[in-house]
Each structure stands twice: as C-alpha cells, then as structure tokens.
mmCIF file of C-alpha atoms in Angstrom:
data_model
loop_
_atom_site.group_PDB
_atom_site.id
_atom_site.type_symbol
_atom_site.label_atom_id
_atom_site.label_comp_id
_atom_site.label_asym_id
_atom_site.label_seq_id
_atom_site.Cartn_x
_atom_site.Cartn_y
_atom_site.Cartn_z
ATOM 1 C CA MET C 156 20.975 1.262 -0.428
ATOM 2 C CA LEU C 157 20.076 1.044 3.210
ATOM 3 C CA LEU C 158 16.613 -0.473 3.167
ATOM 4 C CA GLY C 159 15.196 -2.794 0.535
ATOM 5 C CA ALA C 160 11.450 -3.480 0.756
ATOM 6 C CA ILE C 161 8.930 -5.617 -0.976
ATOM 7 C CA ALA C 162 5.326 -4.471 -1.064
ATOM 8 C CA ASP C 163 2.374 -6.750 -1.971
ATOM 9 C CA ASP C 164 0.478 -3.960 -3.847
ATOM 10 C CA PHE C 165 1.190 -0.654 -5.501
ATOM 11 C CA THR C 166 -0.552 1.721 -3.131
ATOM 12 C CA GLY C 167 0.941 -0.071 -0.196
ATOM 13 C CA ALA C 168 4.334 0.565 -1.692
ATOM 14 C CA THR C 169 3.812 4.258 -2.108
ATOM 15 C CA ASP C 170 2.469 4.351 1.421
ATOM 16 C CA LEU C 171 5.738 2.968 2.685
ATOM 17 C CA CYS C 172 7.776 5.191 0.396
ATOM 18 C CA SER C 173 5.993 8.188 1.813
ATOM 19 C CA MET C 174 6.869 7.224 5.345
ATOM 20 C CA LEU C 175 10.507 6.781 4.500
ATOM 21 C CA VAL C 176 10.617 10.267 2.709
ATOM 22 C CA ARG C 177 9.077 11.793 5.743
ATOM 23 C CA GLY C 178 11.947 10.421 7.724
ATOM 24 C CA GLY C 179 14.500 11.850 5.379
ATOM 25 C CA MET C 180 15.307 8.877 3.113
ATOM 26 C CA ARG C 181 15.599 9.400 -0.644
ATOM 27 C CA THR C 182 13.168 6.808 -1.929
ATOM 28 C CA VAL C 183 12.352 5.166 -5.217
ATOM 29 C CA GLN C 184 9.549 2.799 -5.943
ATOM 30 C CA LEU C 185 10.085 0.094 -8.681
ATOM 31 C CA ILE C 186 7.086 -1.459 -10.344
ATOM 32 C CA GLY C 187 7.356 -5.260 -10.567
ATOM 33 C CA VAL C 188 10.312 -7.473 -10.106
ATOM 34 C CA PRO C 189 13.422 -5.611 -11.417
ATOM 35 C CA SER C 190 15.412 -7.224 -14.146
ATOM 36 C CA PRO C 191 18.643 -8.683 -12.832
ATOM 37 C CA ASP C 192 20.797 -6.196 -14.899
ATOM 38 C CA LEU C 193 18.832 -3.129 -13.629
ATOM 39 C CA PRO C 194 21.295 -0.878 -11.769
ATOM 40 C CA ALA C 195 20.127 0.225 -8.372
ATOM 41 C CA PRO C 196 18.833 3.773 -8.385
ATOM 42 C CA ASP C 197 20.513 6.533 -6.439
ATOM 43 C CA ALA C 198 18.409 6.253 -3.359
ATOM 44 C CA ASP C 199 18.590 5.380 0.334
ATOM 45 C CA ALA C 200 15.590 3.143 0.070
ATOM 46 C CA VAL C 201 14.060 1.084 -2.756
ATOM 47 C CA VAL C 202 10.588 -0.370 -2.543
ATOM 48 C CA VAL C 203 9.706 -3.007 -5.084
ATOM 49 C CA ALA C 204 5.864 -2.841 -5.644
ATOM 50 C CA LEU C 205 4.311 -6.257 -6.635
ATOM 51 C CA LYS C 206 0.721 -7.167 -7.362
ATOM 52 C CA SER C 207 0.840 -10.177 -5.235
ATOM 53 C CA ARG C 208 -1.676 -9.575 -2.498
ATOM 54 C CA THR C 209 -4.404 -11.607 -4.166
ATOM 55 C CA ALA C 210 -2.263 -13.636 -6.493
ATOM 56 C CA PRO C 211 -1.944 -17.449 -6.179
ATOM 57 C CA ALA C 212 0.359 -18.117 -3.203
ATOM 58 C CA ARG C 213 3.062 -19.793 -5.228
ATOM 59 C CA GLN C 214 3.224 -16.827 -7.603
ATOM 60 C CA ALA C 215 3.299 -14.298 -4.769
ATOM 61 C CA ILE C 216 6.223 -16.258 -3.141
ATOM 62 C CA ASP C 217 8.201 -16.590 -6.307
ATOM 63 C CA GLN C 218 7.900 -12.825 -7.170
ATOM 64 C CA SER C 219 8.790 -11.913 -3.582
ATOM 65 C CA LEU C 220 11.829 -14.075 -3.595
ATOM 66 C CA ALA C 221 12.976 -12.726 -6.990
ATOM 67 C CA ALA C 222 12.523 -9.120 -5.592
ATOM 68 C CA LEU C 223 14.585 -10.121 -2.553
ATOM 69 C CA GLN C 224 17.375 -11.550 -4.667
ATOM 70 C CA TRP C 225 17.636 -8.243 -6.571
ATOM 71 C CA LEU C 226 17.618 -6.249 -3.391
ATOM 72 C CA ARG C 227 20.295 -8.371 -1.876
ATOM 73 C CA ALA C 228 22.404 -8.001 -4.992
ATOM 74 C CA ALA C 229 22.018 -4.272 -4.555
ATOM 75 C CA ARG C 230 23.477 -4.725 -1.094
ATOM 76 C CA ALA C 231 20.559 -3.445 0.956
ATOM 77 C CA ARG C 232 21.325 -3.677 4.610
ATOM 78 C CA GLN C 233 17.917 -4.424 5.914
ATOM 79 C CA PHE C 234 14.729 -5.819 4.380
ATOM 80 C CA PHE C 235 11.005 -5.020 4.821
ATOM 81 C CA PHE C 236 7.987 -6.990 3.755
ATOM 82 C CA LYS C 237 5.020 -4.455 3.519
ATOM 83 C CA TYR C 238 1.394 -5.423 3.550
ATOM 84 C CA CYS C 239 -1.861 -3.655 4.262
ATOM 85 C CA SER C 240 -2.641 -2.063 7.550
ATOM 86 C CA THR C 241 -5.780 -4.015 7.532
ATOM 87 C CA PHE C 242 -3.809 -7.259 7.180
ATOM 88 C CA ASP C 243 -5.644 -8.082 3.952
ATOM 89 C CA SER C 244 -5.255 -11.801 3.410
ATOM 90 C CA THR C 245 -7.305 -14.972 3.245
ATOM 91 C CA ASP C 246 -6.720 -17.888 5.564
ATOM 92 C CA GLU C 247 -4.381 -19.335 2.872
ATOM 93 C CA GLY C 248 -2.345 -16.278 2.628
ATOM 94 C CA ASN C 249 -0.537 -14.546 1.139
ATOM 95 C CA ILE C 250 1.068 -12.710 4.156
ATOM 96 C CA GLY C 251 2.111 -15.983 5.969
ATOM 97 C CA PRO C 252 3.396 -17.870 3.024
ATOM 98 C CA VAL C 253 5.435 -14.992 1.697
ATOM 99 C CA ALA C 254 6.792 -14.060 5.075
ATOM 100 C CA ASP C 255 7.820 -17.773 5.600
ATOM 101 C CA ALA C 256 9.683 -17.841 2.297
ATOM 102 C CA LEU C 257 11.511 -14.496 3.089
ATOM 103 C CA VAL C 258 12.468 -15.645 6.653
ATOM 104 C CA ALA C 259 13.864 -18.907 5.187
ATOM 105 C CA ALA C 260 15.778 -17.093 2.328
ATOM 106 C CA LEU C 261 17.316 -14.737 4.812
ATOM 107 C CA GLY C 262 18.011 -17.433 7.416
ATOM 108 C CA CYS C 263 16.838 -15.088 10.117
ATOM 109 C CA GLY C 264 14.326 -17.430 11.866
ATOM 110 C CA PHE C 265 12.179 -14.645 13.192
ATOM 111 C CA ALA C 266 10.344 -11.485 12.177
ATOM 112 C CA LEU C 267 7.965 -9.019 13.844
ATOM 113 C CA ALA C 268 4.543 -8.349 12.362
ATOM 114 C CA SER C 269 2.982 -4.965 12.999
ATOM 115 C CA PRO C 270 0.285 -3.576 10.622
ATOM 116 C CA ALA C 271 -0.631 -0.661 12.947
ATOM 117 C CA PHE C 272 -0.815 2.905 11.625
ATOM 118 C CA PRO C 273 -2.536 5.042 14.240
ATOM 119 C CA THR C 274 -2.477 8.151 12.009
ATOM 120 C CA ASN C 275 -4.953 6.285 9.758
ATOM 121 C CA ALA C 276 -6.835 4.784 12.668
ATOM 122 C CA ARG C 277 -5.233 1.338 12.527
ATOM 123 C CA THR C 278 -4.220 0.134 15.981
ATOM 124 C CA VAL C 279 -3.375 -3.253 17.476
ATOM 125 C CA TYR C 280 -4.179 -3.995 21.150
ATOM 126 C CA GLN C 281 -3.826 -7.459 22.713
ATOM 127 C CA GLY C 282 -3.165 -8.739 19.291
ATOM 128 C CA HIS C 283 -6.512 -7.434 17.928
ATOM 129 C CA LEU C 284 -6.607 -5.071 14.991
ATOM 130 C CA PHE C 285 -8.875 -2.014 15.216
ATOM 131 C CA VAL C 286 -10.058 0.381 12.597
ATOM 132 C CA GLY C 287 -10.865 3.512 14.572
ATOM 133 C CA GLY C 288 -12.709 2.196 17.554
ATOM 134 C CA THR C 289 -14.059 -0.808 15.771
ATOM 135 C CA LEU C 290 -12.711 -4.381 15.416
ATOM 136 C CA LEU C 291 -11.424 -5.204 11.971
ATOM 137 C CA ASN C 292 -14.226 -7.835 11.445
ATOM 138 C CA GLU C 293 -16.876 -5.156 12.049
ATOM 139 C CA SER C 294 -15.161 -2.266 10.159
ATOM 140 C CA GLY C 295 -16.550 -3.092 6.640
ATOM 141 C CA MET C 296 -13.435 -5.172 5.794
ATOM 142 C CA GLU C 297 -15.575 -8.245 6.340
ATOM 143 C CA HIS C 298 -17.237 -7.386 3.105
ATOM 144 C CA HIS C 299 -14.020 -6.802 1.097
ATOM 145 C CA PRO C 300 -14.589 -8.480 -2.321
ATOM 146 C CA LEU C 301 -11.246 -10.151 -2.493
ATOM 147 C CA THR C 302 -9.868 -10.510 1.077
ATOM 148 C CA PRO C 303 -12.841 -10.489 3.507
ATOM 149 C CA MET C 304 -11.391 -10.070 7.035
ATOM 150 C CA THR C 305 -13.703 -11.900 9.490
ATOM 151 C CA ASP C 306 -11.292 -12.168 12.427
ATOM 152 C CA ALA C 307 -9.591 -9.265 14.308
ATOM 153 C CA ASN C 308 -7.171 -11.507 16.266
ATOM 154 C CA LEU C 309 -3.968 -11.278 14.210
ATOM 155 C CA VAL C 310 -2.263 -14.041 16.215
ATOM 156 C CA ARG C 311 -5.015 -16.413 15.029
ATOM 157 C CA VAL C 312 -5.110 -14.982 11.488
ATOM 158 C CA LEU C 313 -1.377 -15.331 10.890
ATOM 159 C CA SER C 314 -1.084 -18.736 12.699
ATOM 160 C CA ARG C 315 -3.629 -20.129 10.109
ATOM 161 C CA GLN C 316 -1.257 -18.963 7.288
ATOM 162 C CA THR C 317 2.184 -19.993 8.501
ATOM 163 C CA GLU C 318 4.065 -23.177 9.012
ATOM 164 C CA GLY C 319 5.592 -21.522 12.198
ATOM 165 C CA THR C 320 4.179 -20.345 15.397
ATOM 166 C CA VAL C 321 3.100 -16.859 16.390
ATOM 167 C CA GLY C 322 3.553 -14.992 19.667
ATOM 168 C CA LEU C 323 2.480 -11.579 20.918
ATOM 169 C CA VAL C 324 4.350 -8.640 22.363
ATOM 170 C CA PRO C 325 1.438 -7.038 24.236
ATOM 171 C CA PHE C 326 0.731 -3.382 25.018
ATOM 172 C CA VAL C 327 2.025 -3.461 28.567
ATOM 173 C CA THR C 328 5.465 -4.412 27.114
ATOM 174 C CA VAL C 329 5.342 -2.062 24.170
ATOM 175 C CA ASP C 330 4.457 0.859 26.330
ATOM 176 C CA ARG C 331 7.798 0.336 28.302
ATOM 177 C CA GLY C 332 9.785 1.304 25.177
ATOM 178 C CA ALA C 333 12.330 -0.200 22.720
ATOM 179 C CA GLN C 334 14.530 -2.103 25.276
ATOM 180 C CA ALA C 335 11.550 -4.015 26.688
ATOM 181 C CA ILE C 336 10.242 -4.715 23.150
ATOM 182 C CA ARG C 337 13.645 -5.977 22.021
ATOM 183 C CA ALA C 338 13.916 -8.302 25.078
ATOM 184 C CA ALA C 339 10.369 -9.620 24.465
ATOM 185 C CA MET C 340 11.042 -10.353 20.752
ATOM 186 C CA THR C 341 14.362 -12.069 21.650
ATOM 187 C CA GLU C 342 12.559 -14.269 24.268
ATOM 188 C CA LEU C 343 9.867 -15.271 21.667
ATOM 189 C CA LYS C 344 12.604 -16.126 19.124
ATOM 190 C CA GLU C 345 14.377 -18.300 21.695
ATOM 191 C CA ARG C 346 11.113 -20.051 22.520
ATOM 192 C CA GLY C 347 10.805 -21.034 18.881
ATOM 193 C CA ARG C 348 8.294 -18.449 17.725
ATOM 194 C CA ARG C 349 8.665 -17.465 14.128
ATOM 195 C CA TYR C 350 6.671 -14.199 14.304
ATOM 196 C CA ALA C 351 5.581 -11.720 16.929
ATOM 197 C CA ILE C 352 2.494 -9.653 16.550
ATOM 198 C CA VAL C 353 3.382 -6.362 18.249
ATOM 199 C CA ASP C 354 0.802 -4.096 19.788
ATOM 200 C CA ALA C 355 0.789 -0.442 18.913
ATOM 201 C CA ILE C 356 -1.782 2.318 19.552
ATOM 202 C CA THR C 357 0.340 5.398 19.097
ATOM 203 C CA ASP C 358 3.175 6.729 16.831
ATOM 204 C CA ALA C 359 5.534 6.613 19.756
ATOM 205 C CA HIS C 360 4.907 2.861 19.989
ATOM 206 C CA LEU C 361 5.796 2.370 16.286
ATOM 207 C CA VAL C 362 8.985 4.462 16.731
ATOM 208 C CA ALA C 363 9.996 2.233 19.655
ATOM 209 C CA ILE C 364 9.216 -0.917 17.710
ATOM 210 C CA GLY C 365 11.424 0.339 14.815
ATOM 211 C CA GLU C 366 14.287 1.112 17.246
ATOM 212 C CA ALA C 367 13.870 -2.369 18.799
ATOM 213 C CA ALA C 368 14.215 -4.002 15.404
ATOM 214 C CA GLU C 369 17.385 -2.203 14.494
ATOM 215 C CA GLY C 370 19.339 -5.447 14.207
ATOM 216 C CA HIS C 371 16.607 -7.505 12.455
ATOM 217 C CA ALA C 372 17.262 -8.712 9.003
ATOM 218 C CA LEU C 373 13.554 -8.733 8.155
ATOM 219 C CA ILE C 374 10.648 -6.565 9.386
ATOM 220 C CA THR C 375 7.035 -7.171 8.299
ATOM 221 C CA GLY C 376 4.117 -4.862 8.583
ATOM 222 C CA GLY C 377 2.272 -1.776 7.458
ATOM 223 C CA SER C 378 4.129 1.368 6.648
ATOM 224 C CA GLY C 379 3.716 2.666 10.179
ATOM 225 C CA VAL C 380 6.342 0.492 11.685
ATOM 226 C CA ALA C 381 8.862 1.991 9.215
ATOM 227 C CA MET C 382 8.459 5.209 11.161
ATOM 228 C CA GLY C 383 11.341 4.288 13.492
ATOM 229 C CA LEU C 384 13.719 2.935 10.786
ATOM 230 C CA PRO C 385 15.310 6.198 9.377
ATOM 231 C CA ALA C 386 16.590 7.165 12.885
ATOM 232 C CA ASN C 387 18.353 3.795 13.227
ATOM 233 C CA PHE C 388 20.358 4.470 10.086
ATOM 234 C CA ARG C 389 21.035 7.999 11.090
ATOM 235 C CA ARG C 390 22.330 6.949 14.578
ATOM 236 C CA ALA C 391 24.614 4.483 12.710
ATOM 237 C CA GLY C 392 26.000 7.357 10.549
ATOM 238 C CA LEU C 393 24.691 5.715 7.417
ATOM 239 C CA LEU C 394 22.031 8.310 6.390
ATOM 240 C CA SER C 395 23.118 11.728 5.238
ATOM 241 C CA ALA C 396 21.013 14.814 5.827
ATOM 242 C CA ALA C 397 19.198 15.318 2.491
ATOM 243 C CA ILE C 398 17.952 18.796 1.859
ATOM 244 C CA ASP C 399 14.518 17.668 0.789
ATOM 245 C CA PRO C 400 14.069 14.107 -0.453
ATOM 246 C CA GLY C 401 10.491 14.832 -1.564
ATOM 247 C CA VAL C 402 11.040 17.479 -4.290
ATOM 248 C CA LEU C 403 9.453 16.567 -7.609
ATOM 249 C CA PRO C 404 9.390 18.240 -11.013
ATOM 250 C CA LYS C 405 6.575 20.718 -11.861
ATOM 251 C CA LEU C 406 4.314 19.562 -14.696
ATOM 252 C CA ASP C 407 1.822 21.422 -16.779
ATOM 253 C CA GLY C 408 -1.254 19.587 -18.038
ATOM 254 C CA ALA C 409 -4.633 18.385 -17.161
ATOM 255 C CA SER C 410 -5.728 16.592 -14.066
ATOM 256 C CA ALA C 411 -7.926 13.569 -13.359
ATOM 257 C CA VAL C 412 -9.063 11.002 -10.783
ATOM 258 C CA VAL C 413 -9.773 7.369 -11.645
ATOM 259 C CA ALA C 414 -11.283 5.230 -8.876
ATOM 260 C CA GLY C 415 -11.845 1.442 -8.650
ATOM 261 C CA SER C 416 -11.883 0.946 -4.873
ATOM 262 C CA CYS C 417 -15.195 0.140 -3.201
ATOM 263 C CA SER C 418 -13.961 0.953 0.243
ATOM 264 C CA ARG C 419 -16.106 3.110 2.578
ATOM 265 C CA ALA C 420 -13.327 5.806 2.479
ATOM 266 C CA THR C 421 -13.274 6.051 -1.327
ATOM 267 C CA LEU C 422 -17.112 6.044 -1.517
ATOM 268 C CA ALA C 423 -17.165 8.912 0.956
ATOM 269 C CA GLN C 424 -14.514 10.782 -1.047
ATOM 270 C CA LEU C 425 -16.533 10.352 -4.179
ATOM 271 C CA GLY C 426 -19.642 11.505 -2.471
ATOM 272 C CA TYR C 427 -17.873 14.666 -1.230
ATOM 273 C CA VAL C 428 -16.399 15.613 -4.526
ATOM 274 C CA ARG C 429 -19.544 14.921 -6.600
ATOM 275 C CA ASP C 430 -20.921 18.462 -6.220
ATOM 276 C CA GLN C 431 -17.617 20.190 -6.860
ATOM 277 C CA LEU C 432 -15.994 18.337 -9.835
ATOM 278 C CA PRO C 433 -17.469 16.582 -12.891
ATOM 279 C CA VAL C 434 -17.940 12.938 -12.146
ATOM 280 C CA PHE C 435 -18.693 10.002 -14.457
ATOM 281 C CA GLU C 436 -19.728 6.749 -12.939
ATOM 282 C CA LEU C 437 -19.165 3.474 -14.723
ATOM 283 C CA ASP C 438 -21.947 0.875 -14.456
ATOM 284 C CA ALA C 439 -20.203 -2.421 -14.836
ATOM 285 C CA LEU C 440 -23.382 -4.287 -13.862
ATOM 286 C CA ALA C 441 -25.371 -2.883 -16.772
ATOM 287 C CA THR C 442 -22.399 -2.988 -19.181
ATOM 288 C CA PRO C 443 -19.930 -5.667 -18.284
ATOM 289 C CA ASP C 444 -17.558 -4.912 -21.133
ATOM 290 C CA ALA C 445 -14.349 -3.035 -20.486
ATOM 291 C CA ALA C 446 -13.970 -1.654 -23.928
ATOM 292 C CA ILE C 447 -17.508 -0.259 -24.088
ATOM 293 C CA LEU C 448 -17.131 1.213 -20.534
ATOM 294 C CA THR C 449 -13.844 2.902 -21.647
ATOM 295 C CA GLU C 450 -15.327 4.311 -24.789
ATOM 296 C CA ALA C 451 -18.222 5.896 -22.839
ATOM 297 C CA ALA C 452 -15.958 7.378 -20.194
ATOM 298 C CA LEU C 453 -13.546 8.912 -22.648
ATOM 299 C CA ALA C 454 -16.318 10.279 -24.789
ATOM 300 C CA TRP C 455 -17.786 11.999 -21.754
ATOM 301 C CA ALA C 456 -14.306 13.348 -20.788
ATOM 302 C CA ARG C 457 -13.307 14.502 -24.277
ATOM 303 C CA ASP C 458 -14.617 18.127 -24.075
ATOM 304 C CA ILE C 459 -14.008 18.795 -20.399
ATOM 305 C CA VAL C 460 -10.402 17.424 -19.698
ATOM 306 C CA GLY C 461 -8.250 20.393 -18.996
ATOM 307 C CA ASN C 462 -10.795 22.767 -17.720
ATOM 308 C CA LYS C 463 -10.751 21.288 -14.124
ATOM 309 C CA PRO C 464 -10.006 17.913 -12.699
ATOM 310 C CA VAL C 465 -12.356 15.123 -13.870
ATOM 311 C CA VAL C 466 -13.379 12.145 -11.903
ATOM 312 C CA ILE C 467 -14.194 8.721 -13.366
ATOM 313 C CA ALA C 468 -15.216 6.070 -10.884
ATOM 314 C CA ALA C 469 -16.153 2.355 -11.052
ATOM 315 C CA SER C 470 -16.521 2.241 -7.264
ATOM 316 C CA ALA C 471 -19.760 0.932 -5.952
ATOM 317 C CA PRO C 472 -21.452 0.024 -2.574
ATOM 318 C CA PRO C 473 -21.348 -3.619 -1.320
ATOM 319 C CA GLU C 474 -24.704 -4.628 -2.728
ATOM 320 C CA LYS C 475 -23.727 -3.622 -6.272
ATOM 321 C CA VAL C 476 -20.363 -5.385 -5.931
ATOM 322 C CA ALA C 477 -22.083 -8.521 -4.705
ATOM 323 C CA ALA C 478 -24.507 -8.372 -7.633
ATOM 324 C CA LEU C 479 -21.607 -8.014 -10.141
ATOM 325 C CA GLN C 480 -19.684 -10.900 -8.453
ATOM 326 C CA SER C 481 -22.765 -13.075 -8.554
ATOM 327 C CA ARG C 482 -23.169 -12.478 -12.257
ATOM 328 C CA LEU C 483 -19.534 -12.757 -13.388
ATOM 329 C CA GLY C 484 -17.747 -14.429 -10.511
ATOM 330 C CA ARG C 485 -15.461 -12.718 -7.980
ATOM 331 C CA ASP C 486 -12.183 -12.829 -10.020
ATOM 332 C CA GLN C 487 -13.752 -11.860 -13.328
ATOM 333 C CA ALA C 488 -15.641 -8.984 -11.701
ATOM 334 C CA GLY C 489 -12.421 -7.559 -10.264
ATOM 335 C CA ALA C 490 -10.491 -8.086 -13.505
ATOM 336 C CA LEU C 491 -13.292 -6.263 -15.373
ATOM 337 C CA ILE C 492 -13.082 -3.199 -13.203
ATOM 338 C CA GLU C 493 -9.293 -3.092 -13.220
ATOM 339 C CA ASP C 494 -9.172 -3.490 -17.028
ATOM 340 C CA ALA C 495 -11.713 -0.823 -17.708
ATOM 341 C CA VAL C 496 -10.135 1.731 -15.259
ATOM 342 C CA ALA C 497 -6.613 1.082 -16.581
ATOM 343 C CA ARG C 498 -7.849 1.556 -20.136
ATOM 344 C CA ILE C 499 -9.448 4.778 -19.145
ATOM 345 C CA ALA C 500 -6.378 6.083 -17.389
ATOM 346 C CA LEU C 501 -4.283 5.412 -20.478
ATOM 347 C CA GLY C 502 -6.894 7.212 -22.645
ATOM 348 C CA LEU C 503 -6.788 10.170 -20.281
ATOM 349 C CA VAL C 504 -2.963 10.460 -20.380
ATOM 350 C CA THR C 505 -2.930 10.146 -24.140
ATOM 351 C CA ARG C 506 -5.376 13.156 -24.050
ATOM 352 C CA GLY C 507 -3.007 15.298 -22.037
ATOM 353 C CA VAL C 508 -3.616 14.426 -18.422
ATOM 354 C CA ARG C 509 -0.208 14.861 -16.500
ATOM 355 C CA LYS C 510 -1.505 14.750 -12.847
ATOM 356 C CA LEU C 511 -3.473 11.543 -12.155
ATOM 357 C CA VAL C 512 -4.928 10.224 -8.895
ATOM 358 C CA VAL C 513 -5.765 6.539 -8.747
ATOM 359 C CA ALA C 514 -7.893 5.146 -5.904
ATOM 360 C CA GLY C 515 -7.533 1.495 -5.040
ATOM 361 C CA GLY C 516 -4.626 -0.920 -4.549
ATOM 362 C CA GLU C 517 -5.493 -3.366 -7.234
ATOM 363 C CA THR C 518 -6.704 -0.664 -9.567
ATOM 364 C CA SER C 519 -3.419 1.203 -9.139
ATOM 365 C CA GLY C 520 -1.490 -1.936 -10.056
ATOM 366 C CA ALA C 521 -3.559 -2.293 -13.257
ATOM 367 C CA VAL C 522 -3.196 1.439 -14.102
ATOM 368 C CA VAL C 523 0.591 1.594 -13.753
ATOM 369 C CA GLY C 524 0.910 -1.679 -15.684
ATOM 370 C CA ARG C 525 -1.155 -0.233 -18.526
ATOM 371 C CA LEU C 526 0.838 2.909 -18.515
ATOM 372 C CA GLY C 527 4.165 1.048 -18.636
ATOM 373 C CA VAL C 528 5.484 2.886 -15.634
ATOM 374 C CA ARG C 529 8.439 1.092 -14.028
ATOM 375 C CA SER C 530 9.880 3.591 -11.589
ATOM 376 C CA LEU C 531 8.510 6.332 -9.281
ATOM 377 C CA ARG C 532 10.423 8.940 -7.381
ATOM 378 C CA ILE C 533 8.495 9.702 -4.189
ATOM 379 C CA GLY C 534 7.532 13.185 -3.241
ATOM 380 C CA THR C 535 5.204 15.339 -1.205
ATOM 381 C CA GLU C 536 2.651 13.677 0.975
ATOM 382 C CA ILE C 537 -1.019 14.582 0.376
ATOM 383 C CA ASP C 538 -2.545 12.647 3.309
ATOM 384 C CA PRO C 539 -0.824 10.154 5.666
ATOM 385 C CA GLY C 540 0.468 7.298 3.525
ATOM 386 C CA VAL C 541 -0.364 8.883 0.158
ATOM 387 C CA PRO C 542 2.368 10.867 -1.653
ATOM 388 C CA TRP C 543 2.594 12.371 -5.108
ATOM 389 C CA THR C 544 5.061 10.532 -7.173
ATOM 390 C CA PHE C 545 6.873 11.293 -10.460
ATOM 391 C CA ALA C 546 6.937 8.579 -13.025
ATOM 392 C CA GLU C 547 10.540 8.480 -14.177
ATOM 393 C CA GLY C 548 11.355 7.691 -17.827
ATOM 394 C CA SER C 549 7.611 8.158 -18.831
ATOM 395 C CA GLY C 550 8.094 10.445 -21.980
ATOM 396 C CA PRO C 551 6.594 13.947 -21.198
ATOM 397 C CA GLY C 552 6.351 13.002 -17.526
ATOM 398 C CA LEU C 553 3.493 12.099 -15.332
ATOM 399 C CA LEU C 554 2.649 12.925 -11.655
ATOM 400 C CA LEU C 555 0.764 10.008 -9.969
ATOM 401 C CA ALA C 556 -0.877 9.699 -6.631
ATOM 402 C CA LEU C 557 -1.658 5.997 -5.945
ATOM 403 C CA LYS C 558 -4.176 5.869 -3.002
ATOM 404 C CA SER C 559 -5.048 2.745 -1.061
ATOM 405 C CA GLY C 560 -8.846 2.503 -1.076
ATOM 406 C CA ASN C 561 -9.138 2.855 2.694
ATOM 407 C CA PHE C 562 -6.747 6.032 2.921
ATOM 408 C CA GLY C 563 -7.280 9.744 2.752
ATOM 409 C CA ALA C 564 -9.487 12.299 4.305
ATOM 410 C CA THR C 565 -13.040 12.909 2.790
ATOM 411 C CA ASP C 566 -11.772 15.876 0.714
ATOM 412 C CA PHE C 567 -8.806 13.861 -0.515
ATOM 413 C CA PHE C 568 -9.449 14.306 -4.293
ATOM 414 C CA LEU C 569 -9.586 18.093 -4.000
ATOM 415 C CA LYS C 570 -6.723 18.328 -1.547
ATOM 416 C CA ALA C 571 -4.437 16.266 -3.921
ATOM 417 C CA PHE C 572 -4.393 19.056 -6.533
ATOM 418 C CA ARG C 573 -4.223 21.850 -4.024
ATOM 419 C CA VAL C 574 -0.966 20.160 -2.731
ATOM 420 C CA LEU C 575 0.520 20.415 -6.214
ATOM 421 C CA GLU C 576 -0.421 24.144 -6.485
ATOM 422 C CA GLY C 577 1.446 24.730 -3.161
#
C-alpha cells in the first residue's frame, strides 16, 4: 500500500478515490474502521471512509486514530486526511481536532491544509475559500443545516479549531511552483506553525502542492490536492502502470436515485430530472416518521422500478429544512432524513435495483451502513469527484455512486446511467 487515507464522510472518500484512480492507482474504499485482523486489499491506495464530519469530536478523533493504526499496520507509506472542499466544520471541529490527533500520532509536527478543487469551482486565494466567484460564507454554505460556514478565511477558521498555529502559503509563492512551495512550508514548520493553508486556483497549483509534499508523512485537504500524489510514487518507481484501474463488473438490474442532500447543486439536479424521470418527493415536515415515509416511497416505486431509473428525494429548500429543524431539532431532523432514505435504499435493492446513485454525504453514510457495504472498488468517473463503485462482497453485486451534495453537473442523475451504458 502506497497511500493510506482517512475521510470524514463517505462521498468525500469516493471523491478522493476517484482522483487516485484517475492518476493510475488501484484504489479501494473501506467503510468504517477496519477490524484489526482484516487483511489489506490488493490496491495501491486504501481510503477508510468514516462518518465523522459531524460526530462528537472525541468520537471523530478515536475513529480516525483507529483507522490510522490499521493503515500503519498495513504499511502505508504516506497518509492523507480528507475533508470537504468547502471545509465543512464548526468552530469546535472536527477538522482541527482530528488533524491535531493525526499529527501527534505520526510525530510529524506539521501538515498542509488545502481544500481547493478548481474543477469543482473550489479555489483558495490569500487563504480565503471561494465557491465559483463567491466567498464561501456567501455561497449558500452559510445555511448548511449541520456545518454552517460563515467565515471564508481558512486561516481564521482552522485557528479556532486547533491547539497549534496556522500559517499561509500565498498565491504568489504557489504560482512559482513546487520548489517554492516546499521551501515556504519548511519555513513555516521551522517557525513553529503546525499547519499551512495553501492557496490554489488551478489544477497546476494542486499538482505542484502534491509534488512539494512528497516527503510529508501527513497531508490534509480535499481530494484536489491528491492530484499530484500518484506522480510522486511513479517517480520513485513504486507505482506500476496498471492497464485500467477503474474497470468494474457489468451488472444487470434496475436503476434508482435516492437523495437526501439539500445543497443548491442537488436541488438543481432534481429540478432538471423532474421532467425526464419519475420522481417521488418525501415530505418529512408533514410526515416526520421514517417508517411511514419509507412505506409510501416503496409503494410508489413498486410498479415502475425496472422500467427506467426512479428518483426518490428527501431534499428540500432552506426554508423547509429550517421548519423541520425548528419542529424536531437539528440533529433529530437530520437523523430522520438519513434513516428514511437508508430504509428506502434497502427496499429498492431488495426489489432488484443494482445501480444506485445516492446524493448527500451524510445520506450516503446512512445508506451504505443500512446496506451492510464494507468495501468499494473504485471505477469510472461520472463527473469530477464522483465515480461509480462496485460493492465487493455484496451478494448479487451492487454498483453505487455516492455523490457529495455539492458535486455534479445539473444533468448528473441522467449522466450517471449513461456512463454505465458506455
């Protein structure tokens, strides 16, 4: 194993996996902390997907350290802590506390932090995170139901979460290339900084950052910064030239989409597909009962599953989300949606669905948990950061696409199934 990664949610994990496959690394995603006796899969990279982004900080730290222990036992040469490209985290964490624990466990004293992913319109300039041309705190993320992002200055955001200090490698340095970035990070470490937010507005910047971090024990960030890592292993003669690391089995069976994300991107995708595929919308505000919502959705789908892809969505605009949270409380509202969508996903698979798209990071975690999926072989990319995966050891087999709520083009749900058809 060359790279061992820990991701704080499931769609973020597949996002990272997709980037590594694109770079020629055979990649497997494991769901949850692996048991100590689980043998390492035959892969160049293994990404352990946790559901720790919004977990209590102590729980997130413990799970991340357990995952690190397994990856170290599997002799990974370098480690990666993956979080969202919108730096989803409250002022208490969990990005800072988990990163602190990993830095301490590895004894490395320093790590870069780079959530930039220009292909998906996430850029960092002068330490400020932009979504497209808009500052993070004006992008809609300020209304996120679990991790509202009200500050775009990542140096400030991370400083509030860590016991260490945070520096910046600014654009003018990054634009000079890997050698300048490496020197700047070395200087920050020597000055006692624990982290460096690193600017990036193009893919070339991310490749240079990855090259500059070749000797780092730990890298933290979004999947974009992993863009430059496969080349490091290839230059060192450690990465063989795989024919195609993204080939997955072909499966017959019905297709479906389940969505729990309330992001602008997912809402736009649902709006686009509404006139082209059958769509059933859950109304959790009217019926705040997961079992009843599941029964209604599966009854609707019973006679149409198999004819064409079906779409079942619990996604809602901010005002409806706020109303549900006001009625049930934030955590209970999120748990209700996750539970209902996960139950529905299981019901669809039981009824013959073999190609399933899941929209939303927390939703994806709930779905794979309900389905009992423990390992995913990473395959063809649908849109940047979102690949198809094959659930290994899942009986008759299941193809899954786990989409971060913010990712994917407007026609993503239709495109996903076209990709499988070649």
